[in-house]
Coordinates of C-alpha atoms and ligand atoms in Angstrom, one line a residue:
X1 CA 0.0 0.0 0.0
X2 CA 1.4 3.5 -0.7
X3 CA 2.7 5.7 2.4
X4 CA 1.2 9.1 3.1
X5 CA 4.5 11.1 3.7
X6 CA 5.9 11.1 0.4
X7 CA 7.8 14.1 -1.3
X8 CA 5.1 14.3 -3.3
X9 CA 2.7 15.8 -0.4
X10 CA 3.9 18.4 1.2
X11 CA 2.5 20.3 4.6
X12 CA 1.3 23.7 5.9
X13 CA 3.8 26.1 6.9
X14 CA 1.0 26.6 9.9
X15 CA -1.7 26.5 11.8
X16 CA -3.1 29.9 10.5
X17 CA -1.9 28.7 7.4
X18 CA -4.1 25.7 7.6
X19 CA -7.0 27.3 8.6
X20 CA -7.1 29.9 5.8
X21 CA -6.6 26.8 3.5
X22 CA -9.4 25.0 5.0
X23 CA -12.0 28.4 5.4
X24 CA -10.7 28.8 1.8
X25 CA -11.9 25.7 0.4
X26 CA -15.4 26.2 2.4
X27 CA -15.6 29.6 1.5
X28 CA -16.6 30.2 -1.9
X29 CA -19.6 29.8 -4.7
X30 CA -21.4 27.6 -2.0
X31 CA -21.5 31.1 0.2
X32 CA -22.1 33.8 -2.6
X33 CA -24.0 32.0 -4.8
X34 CA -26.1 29.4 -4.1
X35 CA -26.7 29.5 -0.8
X36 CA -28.8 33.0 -1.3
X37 CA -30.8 31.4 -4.7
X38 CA -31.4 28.1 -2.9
X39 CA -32.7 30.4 0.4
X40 CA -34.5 32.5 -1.8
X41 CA -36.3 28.9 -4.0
X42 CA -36.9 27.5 -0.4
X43 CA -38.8 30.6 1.4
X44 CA -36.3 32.3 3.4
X45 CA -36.1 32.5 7.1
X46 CA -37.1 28.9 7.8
X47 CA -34.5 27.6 5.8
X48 CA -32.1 29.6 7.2
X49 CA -32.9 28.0 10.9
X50 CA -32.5 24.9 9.3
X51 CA -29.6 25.0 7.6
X52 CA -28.0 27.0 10.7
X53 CA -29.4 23.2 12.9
X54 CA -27.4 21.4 10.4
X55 CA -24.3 23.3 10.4
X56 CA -24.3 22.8 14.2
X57 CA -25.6 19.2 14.8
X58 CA -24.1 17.9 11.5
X59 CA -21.5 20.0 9.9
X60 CA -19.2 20.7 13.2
X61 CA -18.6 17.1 14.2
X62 CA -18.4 16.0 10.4
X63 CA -15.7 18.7 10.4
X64 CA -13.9 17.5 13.1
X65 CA -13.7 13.8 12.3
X66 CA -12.4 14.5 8.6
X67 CA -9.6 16.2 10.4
X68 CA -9.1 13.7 12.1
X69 CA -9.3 10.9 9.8
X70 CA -6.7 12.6 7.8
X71 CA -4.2 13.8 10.4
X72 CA -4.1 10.4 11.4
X73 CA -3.5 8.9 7.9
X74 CA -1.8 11.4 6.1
X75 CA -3.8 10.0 3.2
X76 CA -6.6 10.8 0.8
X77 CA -9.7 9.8 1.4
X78 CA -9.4 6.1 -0.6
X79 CA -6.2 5.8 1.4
X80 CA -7.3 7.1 4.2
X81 CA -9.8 3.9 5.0
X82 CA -8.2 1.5 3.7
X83 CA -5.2 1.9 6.4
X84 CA -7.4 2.0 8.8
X85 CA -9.7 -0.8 7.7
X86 CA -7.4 -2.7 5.6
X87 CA -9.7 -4.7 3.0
X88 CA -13.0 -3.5 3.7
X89 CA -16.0 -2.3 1.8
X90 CA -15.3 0.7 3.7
X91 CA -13.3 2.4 1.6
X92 CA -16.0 2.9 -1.0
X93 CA -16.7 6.4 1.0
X94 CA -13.1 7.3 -0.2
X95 CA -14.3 6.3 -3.8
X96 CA -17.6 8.0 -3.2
X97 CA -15.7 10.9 -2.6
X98 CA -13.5 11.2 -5.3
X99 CA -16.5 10.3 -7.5
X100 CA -18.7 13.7 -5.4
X101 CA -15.4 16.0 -6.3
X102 CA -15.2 15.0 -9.9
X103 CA -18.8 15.9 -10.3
X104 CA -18.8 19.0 -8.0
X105 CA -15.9 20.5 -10.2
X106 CA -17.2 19.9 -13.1
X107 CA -20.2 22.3 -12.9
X108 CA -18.3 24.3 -10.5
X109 CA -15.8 25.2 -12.8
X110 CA -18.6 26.7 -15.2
X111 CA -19.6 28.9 -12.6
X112 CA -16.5 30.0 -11.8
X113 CA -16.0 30.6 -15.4
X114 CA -18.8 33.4 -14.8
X115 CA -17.4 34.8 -12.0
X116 CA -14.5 35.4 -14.1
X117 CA -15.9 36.7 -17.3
X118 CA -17.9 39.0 -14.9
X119 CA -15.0 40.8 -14.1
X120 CA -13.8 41.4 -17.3
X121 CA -17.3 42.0 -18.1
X122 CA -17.1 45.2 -15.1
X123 CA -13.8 46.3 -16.1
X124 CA -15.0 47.1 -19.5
X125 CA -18.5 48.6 -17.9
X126 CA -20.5 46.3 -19.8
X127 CA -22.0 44.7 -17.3
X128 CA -22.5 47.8 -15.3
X129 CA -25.0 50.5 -16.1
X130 CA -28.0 48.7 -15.7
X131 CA -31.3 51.0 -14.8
X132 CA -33.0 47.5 -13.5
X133 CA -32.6 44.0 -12.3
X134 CA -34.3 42.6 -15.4
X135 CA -32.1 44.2 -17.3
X136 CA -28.9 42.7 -15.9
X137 CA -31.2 39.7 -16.0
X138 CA -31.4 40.1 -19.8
X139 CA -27.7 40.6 -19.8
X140 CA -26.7 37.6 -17.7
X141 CA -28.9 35.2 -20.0
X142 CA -27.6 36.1 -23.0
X143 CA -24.1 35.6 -21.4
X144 CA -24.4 31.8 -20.4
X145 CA -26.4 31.4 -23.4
X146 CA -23.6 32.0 -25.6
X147 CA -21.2 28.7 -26.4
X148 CA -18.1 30.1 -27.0
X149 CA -17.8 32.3 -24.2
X150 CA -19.1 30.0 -21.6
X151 CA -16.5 27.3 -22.9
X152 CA -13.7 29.8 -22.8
X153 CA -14.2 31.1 -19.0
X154 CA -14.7 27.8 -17.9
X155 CA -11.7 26.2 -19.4
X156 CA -9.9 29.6 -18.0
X157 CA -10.8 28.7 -14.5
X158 CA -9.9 25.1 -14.9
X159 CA -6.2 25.8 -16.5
X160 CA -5.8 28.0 -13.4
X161 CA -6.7 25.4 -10.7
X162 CA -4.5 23.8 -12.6
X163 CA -1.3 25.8 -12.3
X164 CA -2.0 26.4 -8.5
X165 CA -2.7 22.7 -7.6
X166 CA 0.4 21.6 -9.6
X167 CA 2.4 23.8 -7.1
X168 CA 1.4 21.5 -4.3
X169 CA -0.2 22.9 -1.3
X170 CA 2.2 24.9 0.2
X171 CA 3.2 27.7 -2.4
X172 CA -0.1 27.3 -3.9
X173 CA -2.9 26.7 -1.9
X174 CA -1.9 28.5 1.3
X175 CA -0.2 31.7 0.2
X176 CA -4.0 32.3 -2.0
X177 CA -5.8 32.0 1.0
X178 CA -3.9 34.3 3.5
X179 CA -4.9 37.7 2.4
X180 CA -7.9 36.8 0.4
X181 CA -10.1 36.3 2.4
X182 CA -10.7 38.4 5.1
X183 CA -10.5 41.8 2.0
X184 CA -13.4 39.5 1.1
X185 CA -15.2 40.0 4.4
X186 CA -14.8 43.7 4.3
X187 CA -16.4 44.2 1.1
X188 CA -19.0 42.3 2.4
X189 CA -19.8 44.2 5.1
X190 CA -19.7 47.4 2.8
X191 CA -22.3 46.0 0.3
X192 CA -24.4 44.8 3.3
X193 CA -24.4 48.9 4.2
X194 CA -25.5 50.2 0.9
X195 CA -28.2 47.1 0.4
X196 CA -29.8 47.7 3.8
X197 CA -30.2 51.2 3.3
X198 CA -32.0 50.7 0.1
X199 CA -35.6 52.3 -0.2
X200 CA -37.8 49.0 0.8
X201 CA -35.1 47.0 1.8
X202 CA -36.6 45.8 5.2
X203 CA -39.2 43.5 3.3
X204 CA -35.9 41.4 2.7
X205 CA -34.5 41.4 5.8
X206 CA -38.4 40.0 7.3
X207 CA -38.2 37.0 4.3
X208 CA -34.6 36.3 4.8
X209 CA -35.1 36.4 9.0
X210 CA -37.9 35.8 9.6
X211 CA -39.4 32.1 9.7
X212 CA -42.5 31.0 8.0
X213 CA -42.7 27.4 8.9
X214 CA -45.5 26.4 6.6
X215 CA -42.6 26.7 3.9
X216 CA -40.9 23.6 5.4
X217 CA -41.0 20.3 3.3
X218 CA -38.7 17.3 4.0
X219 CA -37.8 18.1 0.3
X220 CA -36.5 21.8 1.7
X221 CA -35.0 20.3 4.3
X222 CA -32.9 17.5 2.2
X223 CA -31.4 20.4 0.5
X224 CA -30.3 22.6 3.5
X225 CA -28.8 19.4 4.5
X226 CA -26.8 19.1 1.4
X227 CA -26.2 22.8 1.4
X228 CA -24.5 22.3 4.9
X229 CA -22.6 19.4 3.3
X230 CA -21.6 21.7 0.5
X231 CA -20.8 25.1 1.7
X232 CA -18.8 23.2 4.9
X233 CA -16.6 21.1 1.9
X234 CA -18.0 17.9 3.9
X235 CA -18.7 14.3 3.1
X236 CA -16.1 14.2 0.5
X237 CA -13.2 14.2 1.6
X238 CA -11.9 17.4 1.2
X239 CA -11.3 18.3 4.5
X240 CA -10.1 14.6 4.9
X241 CA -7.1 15.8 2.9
X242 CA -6.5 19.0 3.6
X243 CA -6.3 17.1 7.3
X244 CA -3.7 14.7 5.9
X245 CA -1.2 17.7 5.4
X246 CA -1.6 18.9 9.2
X247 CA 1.0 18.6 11.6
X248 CA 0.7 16.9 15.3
X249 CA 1.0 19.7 17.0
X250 CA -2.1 21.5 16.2
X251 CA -5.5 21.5 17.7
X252 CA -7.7 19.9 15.2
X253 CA -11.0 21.3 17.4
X254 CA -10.1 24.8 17.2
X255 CA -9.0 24.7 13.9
X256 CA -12.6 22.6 13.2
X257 CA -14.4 25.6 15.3
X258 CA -13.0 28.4 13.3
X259 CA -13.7 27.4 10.2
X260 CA -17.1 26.5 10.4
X261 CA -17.8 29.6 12.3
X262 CA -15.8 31.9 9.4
X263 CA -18.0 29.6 6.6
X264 CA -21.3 30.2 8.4
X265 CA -20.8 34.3 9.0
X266 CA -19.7 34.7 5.1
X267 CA -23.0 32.9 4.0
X268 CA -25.4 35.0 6.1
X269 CA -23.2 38.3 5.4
X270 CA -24.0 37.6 1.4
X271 CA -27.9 36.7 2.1
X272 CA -28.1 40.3 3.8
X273 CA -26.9 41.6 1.1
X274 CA -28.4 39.9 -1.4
X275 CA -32.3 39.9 0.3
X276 CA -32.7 43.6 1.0
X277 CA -31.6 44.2 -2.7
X278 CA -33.7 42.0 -3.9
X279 CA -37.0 43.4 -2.4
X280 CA -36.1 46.9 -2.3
X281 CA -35.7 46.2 -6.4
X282 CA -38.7 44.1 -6.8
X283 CA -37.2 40.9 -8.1
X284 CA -38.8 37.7 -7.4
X285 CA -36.7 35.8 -4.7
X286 CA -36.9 32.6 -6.1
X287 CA -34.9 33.2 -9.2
X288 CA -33.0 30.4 -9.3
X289 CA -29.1 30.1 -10.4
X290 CA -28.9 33.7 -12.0
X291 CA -29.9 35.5 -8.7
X292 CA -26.9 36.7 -7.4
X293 CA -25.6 37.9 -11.2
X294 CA -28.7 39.6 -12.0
X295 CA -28.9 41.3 -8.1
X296 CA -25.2 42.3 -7.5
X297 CA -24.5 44.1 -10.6
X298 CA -27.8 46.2 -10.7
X299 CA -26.4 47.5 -7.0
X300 CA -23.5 48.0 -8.3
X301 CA -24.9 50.1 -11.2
X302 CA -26.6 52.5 -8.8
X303 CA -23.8 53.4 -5.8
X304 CA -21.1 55.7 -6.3
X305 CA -17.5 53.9 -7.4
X306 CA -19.7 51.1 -8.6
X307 CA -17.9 49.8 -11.4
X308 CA -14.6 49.5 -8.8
X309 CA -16.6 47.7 -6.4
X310 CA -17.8 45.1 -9.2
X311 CA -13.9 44.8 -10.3
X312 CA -13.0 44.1 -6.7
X313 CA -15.9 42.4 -5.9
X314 CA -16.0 40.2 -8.7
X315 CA -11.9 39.8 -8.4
X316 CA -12.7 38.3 -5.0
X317 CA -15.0 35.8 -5.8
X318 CA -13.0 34.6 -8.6
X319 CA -9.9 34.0 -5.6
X320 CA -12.8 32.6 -3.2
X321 CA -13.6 30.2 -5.9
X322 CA -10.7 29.1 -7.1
X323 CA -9.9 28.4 -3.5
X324 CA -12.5 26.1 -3.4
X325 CA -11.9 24.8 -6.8
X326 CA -8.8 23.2 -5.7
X327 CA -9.6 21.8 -2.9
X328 CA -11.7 19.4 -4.8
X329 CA -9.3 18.9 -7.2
X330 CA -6.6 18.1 -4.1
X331 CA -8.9 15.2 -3.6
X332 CA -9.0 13.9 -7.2
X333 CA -5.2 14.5 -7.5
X334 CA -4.0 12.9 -3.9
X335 CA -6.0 9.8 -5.3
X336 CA -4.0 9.5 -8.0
X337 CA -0.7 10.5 -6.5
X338 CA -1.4 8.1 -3.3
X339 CA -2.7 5.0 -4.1
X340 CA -1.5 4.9 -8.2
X341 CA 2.2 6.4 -8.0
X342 CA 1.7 9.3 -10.2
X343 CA 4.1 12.2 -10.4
X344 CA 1.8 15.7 -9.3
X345 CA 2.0 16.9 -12.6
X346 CA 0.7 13.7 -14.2
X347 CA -2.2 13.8 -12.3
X348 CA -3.4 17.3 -12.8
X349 CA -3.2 17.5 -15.6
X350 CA -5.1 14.2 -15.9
X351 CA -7.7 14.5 -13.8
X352 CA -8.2 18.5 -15.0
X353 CA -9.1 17.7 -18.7
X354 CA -11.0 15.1 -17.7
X355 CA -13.0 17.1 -15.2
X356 CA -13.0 19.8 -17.6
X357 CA -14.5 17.5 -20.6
X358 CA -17.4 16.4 -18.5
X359 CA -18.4 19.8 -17.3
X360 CA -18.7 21.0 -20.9
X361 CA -22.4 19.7 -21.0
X362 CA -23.0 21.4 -17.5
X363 CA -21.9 24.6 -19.4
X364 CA -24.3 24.4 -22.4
X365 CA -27.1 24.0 -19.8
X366 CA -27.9 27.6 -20.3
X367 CA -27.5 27.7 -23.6
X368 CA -27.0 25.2 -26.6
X369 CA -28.3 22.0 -24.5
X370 CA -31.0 23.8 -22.1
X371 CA -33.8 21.6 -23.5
X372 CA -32.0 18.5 -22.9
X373 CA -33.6 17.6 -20.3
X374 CA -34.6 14.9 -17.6
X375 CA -37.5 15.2 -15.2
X376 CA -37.6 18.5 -15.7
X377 CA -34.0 18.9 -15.1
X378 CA -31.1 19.8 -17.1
X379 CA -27.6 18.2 -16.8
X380 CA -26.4 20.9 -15.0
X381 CA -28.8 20.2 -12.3
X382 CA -28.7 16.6 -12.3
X383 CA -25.0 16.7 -11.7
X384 CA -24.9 19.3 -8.9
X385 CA -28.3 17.5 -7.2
X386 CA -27.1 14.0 -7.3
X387 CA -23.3 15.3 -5.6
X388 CA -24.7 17.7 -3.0
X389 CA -28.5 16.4 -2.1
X390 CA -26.9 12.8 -1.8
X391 CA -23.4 12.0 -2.6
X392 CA -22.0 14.0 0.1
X393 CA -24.7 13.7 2.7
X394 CA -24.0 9.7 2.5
X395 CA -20.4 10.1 2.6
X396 CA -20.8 12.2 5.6
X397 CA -22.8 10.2 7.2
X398 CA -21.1 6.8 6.5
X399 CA -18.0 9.1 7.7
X400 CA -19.7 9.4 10.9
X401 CA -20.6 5.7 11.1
X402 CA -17.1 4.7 10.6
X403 CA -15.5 6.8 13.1
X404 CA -18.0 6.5 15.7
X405 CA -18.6 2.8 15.0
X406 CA -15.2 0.9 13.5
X407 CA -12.5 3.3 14.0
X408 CA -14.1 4.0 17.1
X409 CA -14.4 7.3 19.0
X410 CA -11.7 6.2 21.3
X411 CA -9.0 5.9 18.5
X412 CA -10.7 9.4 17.7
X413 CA -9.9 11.2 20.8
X414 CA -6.4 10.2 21.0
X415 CA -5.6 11.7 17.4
X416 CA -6.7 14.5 18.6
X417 CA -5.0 14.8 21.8
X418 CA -1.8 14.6 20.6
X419 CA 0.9 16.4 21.9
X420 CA -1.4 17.1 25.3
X421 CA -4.1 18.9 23.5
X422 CA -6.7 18.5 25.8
X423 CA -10.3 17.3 23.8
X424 CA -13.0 19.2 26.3
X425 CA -16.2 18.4 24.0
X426 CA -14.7 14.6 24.1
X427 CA -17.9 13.1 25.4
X428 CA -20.6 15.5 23.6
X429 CA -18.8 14.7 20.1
X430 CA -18.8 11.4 20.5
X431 CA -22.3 11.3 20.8
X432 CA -23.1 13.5 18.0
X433 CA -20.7 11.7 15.8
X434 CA -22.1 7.9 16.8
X435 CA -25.8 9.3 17.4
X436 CA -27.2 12.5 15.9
X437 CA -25.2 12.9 12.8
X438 CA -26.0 9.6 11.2
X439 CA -29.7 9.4 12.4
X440 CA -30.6 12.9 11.3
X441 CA -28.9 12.5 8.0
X442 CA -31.1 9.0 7.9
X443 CA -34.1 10.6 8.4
X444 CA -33.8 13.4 6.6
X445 CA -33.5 10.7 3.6
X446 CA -36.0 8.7 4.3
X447 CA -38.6 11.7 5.1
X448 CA -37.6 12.7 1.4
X449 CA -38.0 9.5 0.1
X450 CA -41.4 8.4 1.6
Ligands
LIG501 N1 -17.5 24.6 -0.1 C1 -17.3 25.0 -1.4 C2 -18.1 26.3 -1.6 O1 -18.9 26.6 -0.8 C3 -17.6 24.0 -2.4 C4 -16.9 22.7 -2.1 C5 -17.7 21.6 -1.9 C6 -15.6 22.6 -2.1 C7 -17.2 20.4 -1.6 C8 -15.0 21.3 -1.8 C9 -15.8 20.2 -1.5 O2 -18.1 26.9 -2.6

């Protein structure tokens, strides 16, 4: 079996380092946009509560035992179970989880593709000016509509993951992260400012707050679950290998705490921005994908400096998703660098036209292929249901099983006490990780299923 600690890995320069990695790969699309559409297709304030329930009963101990699974192997997530279990059916959650970050990448490179066209799109003002949401609406549709240029940004965004993921994580991943993301937060906060002091904008603050319970379905619930799963980079993996480059000596709860808490505050900064817009504008909340891109740039067309604040804001996004990007690349590549022997570079390149190939019909979803559908869905959708409603909610849970179950929770705790860190929620996490986190993910299935 291959060893974890090959030259061919690599480790964080630090613990600050590691968490900025780690927020990074959370941070991104999942945040900005989709977790306002899907709060906005779902009815607001409830769905917030819910998804906040499954951040903190779910996501957190999830979290926590990814990081542990991978300090402790200092393997990706195939790897990771079968050192642990040697010759198992366990390590299908590793496979699973290769499978979920091939799939996620492949649409989420089109949409980074936007983000990035977007900002070229502000630096030459023409997607700026706009006297209304539907206009920018108009503007955006005829954007992913059009093959060429949809093909182009996406590939653009997947060369770039490229380049940074064949650095390795060190120079690549880490340094991205460090100042990135809290300029990020502080644009945030400004556009949060000029949207809440929009004529009518406390109509969206009451729909994104407030909670209307009759708009809760065990279908609405399913997909906060999965947003959880998504936004938190859980039930993949990810955060399984990201774990595997840690060092002993840090505290794998705080680092587990942080996170979440930085990935949770960025989501609900961007849905108060994005709600009060939205009603003091008149647009219908349950837009769908093109929410965000139709919303942000009709702000930005009204406030003074606008067209910096798109170049900036836009800018940002790209680096948040690109972050995120290659995290779940990380987990295609380490696969192939751990358990088949490739050199880095074989492997990303590899696995990135491959990805990239398979994303193309997620790309013409808008456009050239947005009648092919199934069940009323388009292969866009399919792809990005089928990885975050199920594939990583059953990895995560399964995760959960394993290390509260086989591994066992024991084995757990003294990963992360190592080097006399002292595990205070010990007993609490156990029982989340062995109890809650597996039933709720269980029934939240089988309420969606029956
Ligand atoms: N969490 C990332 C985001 O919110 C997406 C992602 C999902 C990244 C799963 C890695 C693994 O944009």
């Amino acid at each position: 079996m291959a060893t974890g600690n090959n030259n061919q890995r690599g480790f964080w320069a630090s613990r600050l380092g590691f968490v900025l990695a780690a927020s990074g790969s959370a941070i991104g699309l999942g945040n900005v946009w989709k977790f306002p559409y899907i709060t906005g297709e779902n009815g607001g304030g409830a769905f917030v509560l819910i998804y906040l329930l499954c951040i903190a009963a779910v996501g957190l101990p999830i979290m926590l035992a990814e990081f542990t699974l991978g300090r402790k192997t200092n393997l990706n997530p195939v790897g990771a179970f079968q050192a642990l279990k040697p010759g198992s059916p366990w390590v299908g959650i590793g496979f699973m989880g290769v499978a979920a970050g091939f799939l996620i990448l492949s649409f989420y490179g089109v949409v980074g593709g936007w983000t990035i066209a977007y900002v070229v799109k502000s630096i030459t003002r023409s997607a700026l000016n706009f006297q209304s949401p539907a206009e920018a609406g108009d503007f955006f549709s005829t954007f992913i509509g059009n093959t060429e240029e949809i093909l182009f940004y996406h590939a653009l965004f997947m060369a770039i993951c490229m380049v940074i993921v064949i650095k390795g994580v060190h120079s690549g991943i880490e340094r991205a992260c460090d100042i990135l993301m809290p300029t990020l937060f502080v644009i945030l906060l400004g556009l949060m400012i000029r949207s809440l002091t929009l004529p009518g904008a406390m109509e969206g603050v009451r729909f994104y707050l407030y909670p209307d319970f009759s708009k809760l379905s065990p279908g609405v619930v399913l997909v906060a679950l999965g947003q959880a799963f998504f936004s938190l980079s859980l039930g993949m993996g990810a955060m399984l290998t990201y774990g595997s480059y840690l060092s002993e000596r840090e505290n794998l709860t705080s680092c587990a705490v942080y996170v979440v808490i930085f990935d949770t505050m960025i989501a609900l900064l961007v849905g108060m921005v994005i709600f009060p817009a939205v009603f003091a504008m008149g647009l219908e909340p349950a837009e769908g994908p093109s929410l965000v891109f139709s919303v942000l740039p009709t702000v930005f067309s009204s406030m003074p400096m606008g067209g910096v604040v798109a170049v900036i804001f836009f800018a940002l996004l790209v680096i948040a998703a690109l972050t995120s990007g290659i995290s779940l690349l990380e987990v295609v590549v380490a696969y192939f660098i751990d358990q088949k022997g490739w050199p880095r570079q074989k492997a990303v390149l590899f696995a990135s036209l491959v990805i990239f190939a398979f994303g193309v019909p997620s790309g013409l979803s808008f456009g050239a292929m947005k009648d092919v559908t199934f069940m009323d869905m388009t292969f866009f959708d399919w792809v990005d249901n089928i990885a975050s409603n199920y594939l990583l909610p059953l990895g995560g849970m399964l995760m959960a099983v394993f290390v509260g179950w086989v591994w066992g929770t024991r084995a757990a705790h003294e990963e992360i006490e190592k080097h006399e860190t002292r595990f205070h929620w010990a007993d609490q996490w156990s029982f989340l990780i062995r109890f809650v986190t597996p039933v709720a993910v269980m029934l939240v299935f089988l309420a969606h299923f029956f």
